[in-house]
CSV table of C-alpha atoms in Angstrom, one decimal:
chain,number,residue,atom,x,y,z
A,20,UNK,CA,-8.4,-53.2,-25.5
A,21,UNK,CA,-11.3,-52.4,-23.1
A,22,UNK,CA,-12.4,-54.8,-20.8
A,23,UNK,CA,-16.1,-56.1,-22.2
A,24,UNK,CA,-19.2,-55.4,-19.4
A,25,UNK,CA,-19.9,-58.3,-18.0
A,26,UNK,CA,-23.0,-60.0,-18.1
A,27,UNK,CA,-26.0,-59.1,-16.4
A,28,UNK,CA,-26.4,-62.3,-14.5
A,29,UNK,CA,-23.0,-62.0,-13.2
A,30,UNK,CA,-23.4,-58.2,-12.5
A,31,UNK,CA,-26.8,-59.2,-10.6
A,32,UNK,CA,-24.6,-62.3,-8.9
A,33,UNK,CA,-22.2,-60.2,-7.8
A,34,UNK,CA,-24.4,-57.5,-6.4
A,35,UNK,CA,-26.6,-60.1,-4.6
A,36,UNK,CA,-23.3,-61.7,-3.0
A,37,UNK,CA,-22.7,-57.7,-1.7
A,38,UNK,CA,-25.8,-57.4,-0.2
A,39,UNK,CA,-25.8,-60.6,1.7
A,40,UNK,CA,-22.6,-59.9,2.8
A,41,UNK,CA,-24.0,-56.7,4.4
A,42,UNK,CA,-26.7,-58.3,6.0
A,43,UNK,CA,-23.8,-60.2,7.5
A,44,UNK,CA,-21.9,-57.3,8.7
A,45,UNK,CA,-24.8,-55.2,9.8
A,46,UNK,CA,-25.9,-58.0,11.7
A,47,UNK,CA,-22.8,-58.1,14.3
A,48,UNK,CA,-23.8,-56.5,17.3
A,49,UNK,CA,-26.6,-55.4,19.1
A,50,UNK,CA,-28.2,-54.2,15.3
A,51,UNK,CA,-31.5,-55.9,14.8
A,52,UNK,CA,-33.3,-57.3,11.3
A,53,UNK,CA,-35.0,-54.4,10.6
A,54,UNK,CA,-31.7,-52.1,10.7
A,55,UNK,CA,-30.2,-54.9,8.2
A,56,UNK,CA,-32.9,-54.6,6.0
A,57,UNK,CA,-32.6,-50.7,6.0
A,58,UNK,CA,-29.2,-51.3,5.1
A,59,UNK,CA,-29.9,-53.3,2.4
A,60,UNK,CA,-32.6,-51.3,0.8
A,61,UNK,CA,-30.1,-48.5,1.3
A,62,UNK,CA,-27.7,-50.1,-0.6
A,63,UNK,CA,-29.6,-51.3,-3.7
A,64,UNK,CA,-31.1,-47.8,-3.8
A,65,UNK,CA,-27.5,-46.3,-4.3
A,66,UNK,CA,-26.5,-49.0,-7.2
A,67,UNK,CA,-29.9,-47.9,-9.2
A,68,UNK,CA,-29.3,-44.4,-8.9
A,69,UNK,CA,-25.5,-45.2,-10.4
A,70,UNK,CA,-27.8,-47.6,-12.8
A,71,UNK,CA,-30.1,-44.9,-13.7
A,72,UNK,CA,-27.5,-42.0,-14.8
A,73,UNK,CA,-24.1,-43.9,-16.0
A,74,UNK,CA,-23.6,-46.1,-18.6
A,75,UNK,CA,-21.4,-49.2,-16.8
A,76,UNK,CA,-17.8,-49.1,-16.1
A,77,UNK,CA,-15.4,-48.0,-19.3
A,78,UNK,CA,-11.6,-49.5,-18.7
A,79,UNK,CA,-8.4,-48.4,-19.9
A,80,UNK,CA,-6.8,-51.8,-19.5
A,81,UNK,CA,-3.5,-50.9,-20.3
A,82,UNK,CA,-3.7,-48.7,-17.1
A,83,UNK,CA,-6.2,-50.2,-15.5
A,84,UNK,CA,-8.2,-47.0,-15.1
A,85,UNK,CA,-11.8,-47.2,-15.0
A,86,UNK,CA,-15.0,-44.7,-14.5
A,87,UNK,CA,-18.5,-44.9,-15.2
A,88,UNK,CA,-19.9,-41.8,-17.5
A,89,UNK,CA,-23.2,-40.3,-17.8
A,90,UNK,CA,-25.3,-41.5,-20.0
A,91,UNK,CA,-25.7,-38.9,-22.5
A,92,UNK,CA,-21.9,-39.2,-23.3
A,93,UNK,CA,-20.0,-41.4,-26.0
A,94,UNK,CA,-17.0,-42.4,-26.4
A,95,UNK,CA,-15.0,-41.3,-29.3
A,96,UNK,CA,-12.9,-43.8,-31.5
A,97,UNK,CA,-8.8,-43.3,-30.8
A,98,UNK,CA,-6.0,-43.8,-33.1
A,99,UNK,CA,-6.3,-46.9,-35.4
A,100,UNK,CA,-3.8,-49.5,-34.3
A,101,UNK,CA,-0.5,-49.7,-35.7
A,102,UNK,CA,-0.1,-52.5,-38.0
A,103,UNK,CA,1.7,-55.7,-36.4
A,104,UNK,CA,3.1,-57.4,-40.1
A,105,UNK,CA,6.2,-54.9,-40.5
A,106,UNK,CA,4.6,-54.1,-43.7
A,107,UNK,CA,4.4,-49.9,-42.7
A,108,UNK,CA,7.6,-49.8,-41.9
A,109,UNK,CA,10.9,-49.3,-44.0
A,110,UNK,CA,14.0,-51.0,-42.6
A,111,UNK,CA,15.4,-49.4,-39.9
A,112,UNK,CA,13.0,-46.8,-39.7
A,113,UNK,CA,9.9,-47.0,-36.9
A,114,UNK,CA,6.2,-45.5,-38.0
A,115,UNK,CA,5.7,-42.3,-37.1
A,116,UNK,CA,2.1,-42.3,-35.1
A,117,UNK,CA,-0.7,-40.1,-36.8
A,118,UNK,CA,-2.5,-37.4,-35.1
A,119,UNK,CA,-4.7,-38.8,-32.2
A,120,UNK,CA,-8.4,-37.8,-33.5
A,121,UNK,CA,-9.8,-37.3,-29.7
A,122,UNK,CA,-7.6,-34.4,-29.3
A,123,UNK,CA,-10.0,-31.2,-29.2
A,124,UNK,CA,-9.7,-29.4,-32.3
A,125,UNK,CA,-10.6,-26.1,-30.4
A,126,UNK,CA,-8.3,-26.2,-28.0
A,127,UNK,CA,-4.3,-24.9,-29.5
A,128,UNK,CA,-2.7,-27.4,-27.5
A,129,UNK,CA,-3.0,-31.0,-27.2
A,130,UNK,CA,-4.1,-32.8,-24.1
A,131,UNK,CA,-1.0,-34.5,-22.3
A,132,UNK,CA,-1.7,-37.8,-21.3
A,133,UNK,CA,-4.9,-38.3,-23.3
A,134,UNK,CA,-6.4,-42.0,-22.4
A,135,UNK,CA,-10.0,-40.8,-23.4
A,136,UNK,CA,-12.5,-38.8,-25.1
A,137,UNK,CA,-16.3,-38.9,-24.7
A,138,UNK,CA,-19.2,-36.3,-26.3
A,139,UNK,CA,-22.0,-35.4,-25.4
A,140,UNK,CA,-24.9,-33.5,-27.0
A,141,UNK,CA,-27.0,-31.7,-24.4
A,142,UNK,CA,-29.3,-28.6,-24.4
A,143,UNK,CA,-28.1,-25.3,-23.1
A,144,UNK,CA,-30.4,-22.3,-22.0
A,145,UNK,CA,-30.0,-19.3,-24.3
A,146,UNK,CA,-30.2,-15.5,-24.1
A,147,UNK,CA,-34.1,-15.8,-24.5
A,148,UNK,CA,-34.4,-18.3,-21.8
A,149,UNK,CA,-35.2,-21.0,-24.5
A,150,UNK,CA,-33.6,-24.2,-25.3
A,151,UNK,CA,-30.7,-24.6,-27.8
A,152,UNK,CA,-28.3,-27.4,-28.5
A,153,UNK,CA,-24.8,-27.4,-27.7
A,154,UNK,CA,-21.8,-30.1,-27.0
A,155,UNK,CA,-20.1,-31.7,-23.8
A,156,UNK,CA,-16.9,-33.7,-23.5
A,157,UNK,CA,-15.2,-35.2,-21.0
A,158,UNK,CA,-11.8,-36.1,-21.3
A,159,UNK,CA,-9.6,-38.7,-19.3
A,160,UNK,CA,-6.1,-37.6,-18.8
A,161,UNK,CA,-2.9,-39.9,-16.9
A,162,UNK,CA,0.9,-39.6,-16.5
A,163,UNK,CA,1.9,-43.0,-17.5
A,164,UNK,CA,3.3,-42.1,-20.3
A,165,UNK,CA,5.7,-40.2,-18.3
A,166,UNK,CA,6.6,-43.9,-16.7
A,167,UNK,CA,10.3,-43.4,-17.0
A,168,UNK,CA,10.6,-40.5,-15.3
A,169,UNK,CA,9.1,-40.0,-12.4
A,170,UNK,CA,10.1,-36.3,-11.5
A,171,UNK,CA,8.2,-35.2,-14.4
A,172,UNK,CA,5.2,-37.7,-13.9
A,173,UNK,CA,5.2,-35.8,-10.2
A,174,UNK,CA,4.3,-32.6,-12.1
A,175,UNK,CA,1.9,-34.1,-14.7
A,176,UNK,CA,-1.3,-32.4,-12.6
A,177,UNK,CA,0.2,-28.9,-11.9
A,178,UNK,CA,1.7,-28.6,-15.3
A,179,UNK,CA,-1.6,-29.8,-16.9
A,180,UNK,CA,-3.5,-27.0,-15.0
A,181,UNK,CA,-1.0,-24.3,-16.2
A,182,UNK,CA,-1.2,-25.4,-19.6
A,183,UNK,CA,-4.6,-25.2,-19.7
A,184,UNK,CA,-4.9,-22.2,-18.0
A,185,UNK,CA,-2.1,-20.6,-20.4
A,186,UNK,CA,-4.3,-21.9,-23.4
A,187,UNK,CA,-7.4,-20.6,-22.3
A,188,UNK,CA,-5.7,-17.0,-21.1
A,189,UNK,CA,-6.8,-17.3,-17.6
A,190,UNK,CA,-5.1,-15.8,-14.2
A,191,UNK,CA,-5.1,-18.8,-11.7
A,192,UNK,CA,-4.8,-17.6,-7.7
A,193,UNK,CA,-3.1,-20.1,-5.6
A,194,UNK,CA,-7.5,-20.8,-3.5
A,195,UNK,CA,-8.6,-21.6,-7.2
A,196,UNK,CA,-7.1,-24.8,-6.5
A,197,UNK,CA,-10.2,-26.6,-4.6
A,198,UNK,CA,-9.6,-29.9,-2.1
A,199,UNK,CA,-12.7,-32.6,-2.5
A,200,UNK,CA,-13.6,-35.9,-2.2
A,201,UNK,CA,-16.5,-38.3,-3.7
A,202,UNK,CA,-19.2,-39.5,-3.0
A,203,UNK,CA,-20.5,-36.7,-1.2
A,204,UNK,CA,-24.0,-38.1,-0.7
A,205,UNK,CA,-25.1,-40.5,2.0
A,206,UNK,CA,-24.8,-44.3,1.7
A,207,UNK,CA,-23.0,-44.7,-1.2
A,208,UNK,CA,-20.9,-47.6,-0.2
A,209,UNK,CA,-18.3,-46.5,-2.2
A,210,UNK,CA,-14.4,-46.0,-1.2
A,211,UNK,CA,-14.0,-42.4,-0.6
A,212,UNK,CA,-11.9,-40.6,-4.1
A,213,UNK,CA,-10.2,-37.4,-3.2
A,214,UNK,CA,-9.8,-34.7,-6.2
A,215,UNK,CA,-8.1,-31.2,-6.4
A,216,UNK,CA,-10.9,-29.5,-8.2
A,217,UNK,CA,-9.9,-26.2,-10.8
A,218,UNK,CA,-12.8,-24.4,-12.5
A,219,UNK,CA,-11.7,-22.2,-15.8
A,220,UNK,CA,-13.7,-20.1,-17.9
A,221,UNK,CA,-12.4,-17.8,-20.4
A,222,UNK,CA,-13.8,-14.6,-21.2
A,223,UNK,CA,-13.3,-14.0,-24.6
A,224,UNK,CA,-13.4,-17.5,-26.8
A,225,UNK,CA,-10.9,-18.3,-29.4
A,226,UNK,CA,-12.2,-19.1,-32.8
A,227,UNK,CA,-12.3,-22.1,-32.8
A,228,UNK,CA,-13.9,-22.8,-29.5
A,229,UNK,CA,-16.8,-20.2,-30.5
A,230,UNK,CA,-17.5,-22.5,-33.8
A,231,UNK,CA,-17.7,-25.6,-31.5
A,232,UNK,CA,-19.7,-24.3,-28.7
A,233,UNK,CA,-20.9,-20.9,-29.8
A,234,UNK,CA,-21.7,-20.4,-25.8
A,235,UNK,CA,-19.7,-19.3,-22.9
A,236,UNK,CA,-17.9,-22.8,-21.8
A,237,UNK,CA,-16.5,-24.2,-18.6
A,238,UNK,CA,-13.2,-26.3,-18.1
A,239,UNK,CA,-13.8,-28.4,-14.8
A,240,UNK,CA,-10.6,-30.3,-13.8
A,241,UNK,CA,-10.8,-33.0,-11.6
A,242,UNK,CA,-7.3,-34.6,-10.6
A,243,UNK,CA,-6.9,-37.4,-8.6
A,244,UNK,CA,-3.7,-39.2,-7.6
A,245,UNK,CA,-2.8,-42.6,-6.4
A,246,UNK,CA,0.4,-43.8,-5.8
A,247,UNK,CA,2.3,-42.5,-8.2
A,248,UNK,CA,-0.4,-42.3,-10.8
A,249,UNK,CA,-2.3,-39.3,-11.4
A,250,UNK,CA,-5.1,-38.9,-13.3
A,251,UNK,CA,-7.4,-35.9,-14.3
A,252,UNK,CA,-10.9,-35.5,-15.7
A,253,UNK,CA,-11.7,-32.7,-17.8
A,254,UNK,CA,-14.9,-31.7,-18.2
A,255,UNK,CA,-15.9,-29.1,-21.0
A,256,UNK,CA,-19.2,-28.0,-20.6
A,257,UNK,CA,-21.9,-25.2,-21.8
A,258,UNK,CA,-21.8,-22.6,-18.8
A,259,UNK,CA,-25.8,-22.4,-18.9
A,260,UNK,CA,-26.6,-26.1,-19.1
A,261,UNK,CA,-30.1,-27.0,-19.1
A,262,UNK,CA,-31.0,-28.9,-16.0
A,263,UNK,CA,-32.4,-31.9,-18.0
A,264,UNK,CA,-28.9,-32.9,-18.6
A,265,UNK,CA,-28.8,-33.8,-14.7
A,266,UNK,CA,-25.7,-32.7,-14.7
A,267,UNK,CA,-25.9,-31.7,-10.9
A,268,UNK,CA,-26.4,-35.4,-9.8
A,269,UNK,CA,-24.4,-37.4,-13.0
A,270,UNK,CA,-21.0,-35.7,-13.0
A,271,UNK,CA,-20.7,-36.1,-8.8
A,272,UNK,CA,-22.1,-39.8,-9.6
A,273,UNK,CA,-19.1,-40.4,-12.6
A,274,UNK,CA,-16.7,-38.9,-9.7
A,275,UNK,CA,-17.2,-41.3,-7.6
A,276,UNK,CA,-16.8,-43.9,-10.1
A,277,UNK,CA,-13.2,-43.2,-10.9
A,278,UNK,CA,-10.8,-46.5,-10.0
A,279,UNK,CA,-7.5,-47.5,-10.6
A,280,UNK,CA,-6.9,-51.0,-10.3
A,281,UNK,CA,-2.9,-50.9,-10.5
A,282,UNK,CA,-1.4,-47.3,-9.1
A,283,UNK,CA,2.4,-49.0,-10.1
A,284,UNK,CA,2.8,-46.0,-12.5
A,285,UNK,CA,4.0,-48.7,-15.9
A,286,UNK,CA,4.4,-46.9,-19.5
A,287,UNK,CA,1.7,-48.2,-21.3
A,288,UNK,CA,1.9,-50.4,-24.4
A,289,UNK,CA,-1.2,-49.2,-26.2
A,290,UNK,CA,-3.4,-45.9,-26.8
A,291,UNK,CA,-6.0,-45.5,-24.6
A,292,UNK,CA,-8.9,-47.8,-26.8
A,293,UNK,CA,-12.8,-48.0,-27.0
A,294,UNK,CA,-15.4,-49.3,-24.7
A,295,UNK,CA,-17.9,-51.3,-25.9
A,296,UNK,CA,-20.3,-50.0,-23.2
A,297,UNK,CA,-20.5,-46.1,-24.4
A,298,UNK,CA,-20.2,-46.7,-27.9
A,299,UNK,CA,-22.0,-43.8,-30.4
A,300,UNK,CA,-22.2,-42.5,-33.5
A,301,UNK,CA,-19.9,-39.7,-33.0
């Protein structure tokens, strides 16, 4: 299960325990009060612009992933738990596990990996310049279920990309794969997260992804490995996205957020579950 938020009098403990400890840093040395108190200001300014556009921290615990997404985004329910009594299952025979209703119906292949799904809806510029509505995911992929063998786990990112790029009948070049890291703006305070970046968009739409989106759509993949662990986040986005979706400022912010607490690459022993903090009616 997902770890629960924790309360905001711990959250405002904790964060008043991190600024006093930079007062204590930033006051080593020849720095005088007033840079401390720069720093400090600095600081609280970053965690309520992270306050302002993402919902708290969503955890995988049984891969100890976690991110923070923006705030127009929900998470959508995974597969209902298998039932622990034995009564499902005939004697000698195991359940067979039902379809995994995050998987995106307009995609024709499934999403290796799949830990999580989140939806947004958000308002996309049309043809006449005027606002429509439209649909957003994001999508967090992982090779532990590739635990026991670690050649193929190796190959999880590369052979995610080509799968997606197959699906989606697009010509990668060897400079569409992009090196970045996050944050990329000033005085985050925040371990740097390095990503190999793809961007595909397809030029004609399949069916089915013109009944879900009806608008040219992007695939952003973000991967980023640790360890042994790799994980990527898919984003599936309205090409024209209307700029009130701060979209510009949120996904770089849910970049940044990205953690994983144990990069042991273990097979997991549950679906990826819900969050309690990005809970909708999706």
């Amino acid at each position: 299960m997902a770890v629960e938020p924790r309360p905001v009098i711990g959250r405002l403990q904790s964060r008043l325990w991190a600024a006093l400890l930079l007062l204590l840093v930033s006051g080593c040395g020849s720095e005088d009060y007033q840079d401390r108190l720069d720093t400090t200001s600095r600081y609280f300014a970053s965690l309520e612009l992270q306050d302002s556009n993402l919902h708290g921290a969503w955890t995988d615990a049984a891969t100890t992933i976690s991110l923070r997404v923006p705030k127009q985004f929900a998470e959508l329910p995974g597969p209902a738990p298998a039932p622990t009594d034995g009564s499902a299952n005939t004697e000698g025979q195991d359940e067979e596990e039902g379809p995994d209703p995050r998987q995106p119906g307009f995609l024709t292949v499934p999403l290796p990996g799949l830990r999580a799904a989140f939806r947004a809806n958000v308002s996309v510029v049309g043809d006449n310049g005027r606002s429509a509505n439209g649909a957003g995911y994001l999508y967090v992929l992982s090779n532990h279920h590739l635990a026991g063998n670690l050649e193929m786990a190796a190959k999880f990112e590369s052979e995610t990309i080509d799968l997606l790029a197959a699906a989606l009948n697009v010509s990668l070049k060897p400079d569409d794969r992009r090196n970045a890291t996050y944050p990329q703006r000033p005085d985050a305070f925040l371990k740097p997260v390095p990503y190999i970046e793809v961007e595909l968009e397809p030029e004609e739409q399949p069916d089915e992804m013109a009944r879900e989106f009806g608008v040219a759509t992007r695939f952003s993949l973000y991967s980023h490995a640790d360890g042994d662990v790799q994980v990527i986040l898919l984003w599936v986005l309205p090409r024209d996205l209307d700029t009130s979706e701060k979209m510009a400022v949120r996904r770089p912010l849910c970049l940044e957020s990205l953690k994983i607490g144990q990069p042991q690459l273990l097979l997991p022993k549950e679906p990826g579950q819900m969050s309690n903090g990005t809970q909708g009616a999706f």
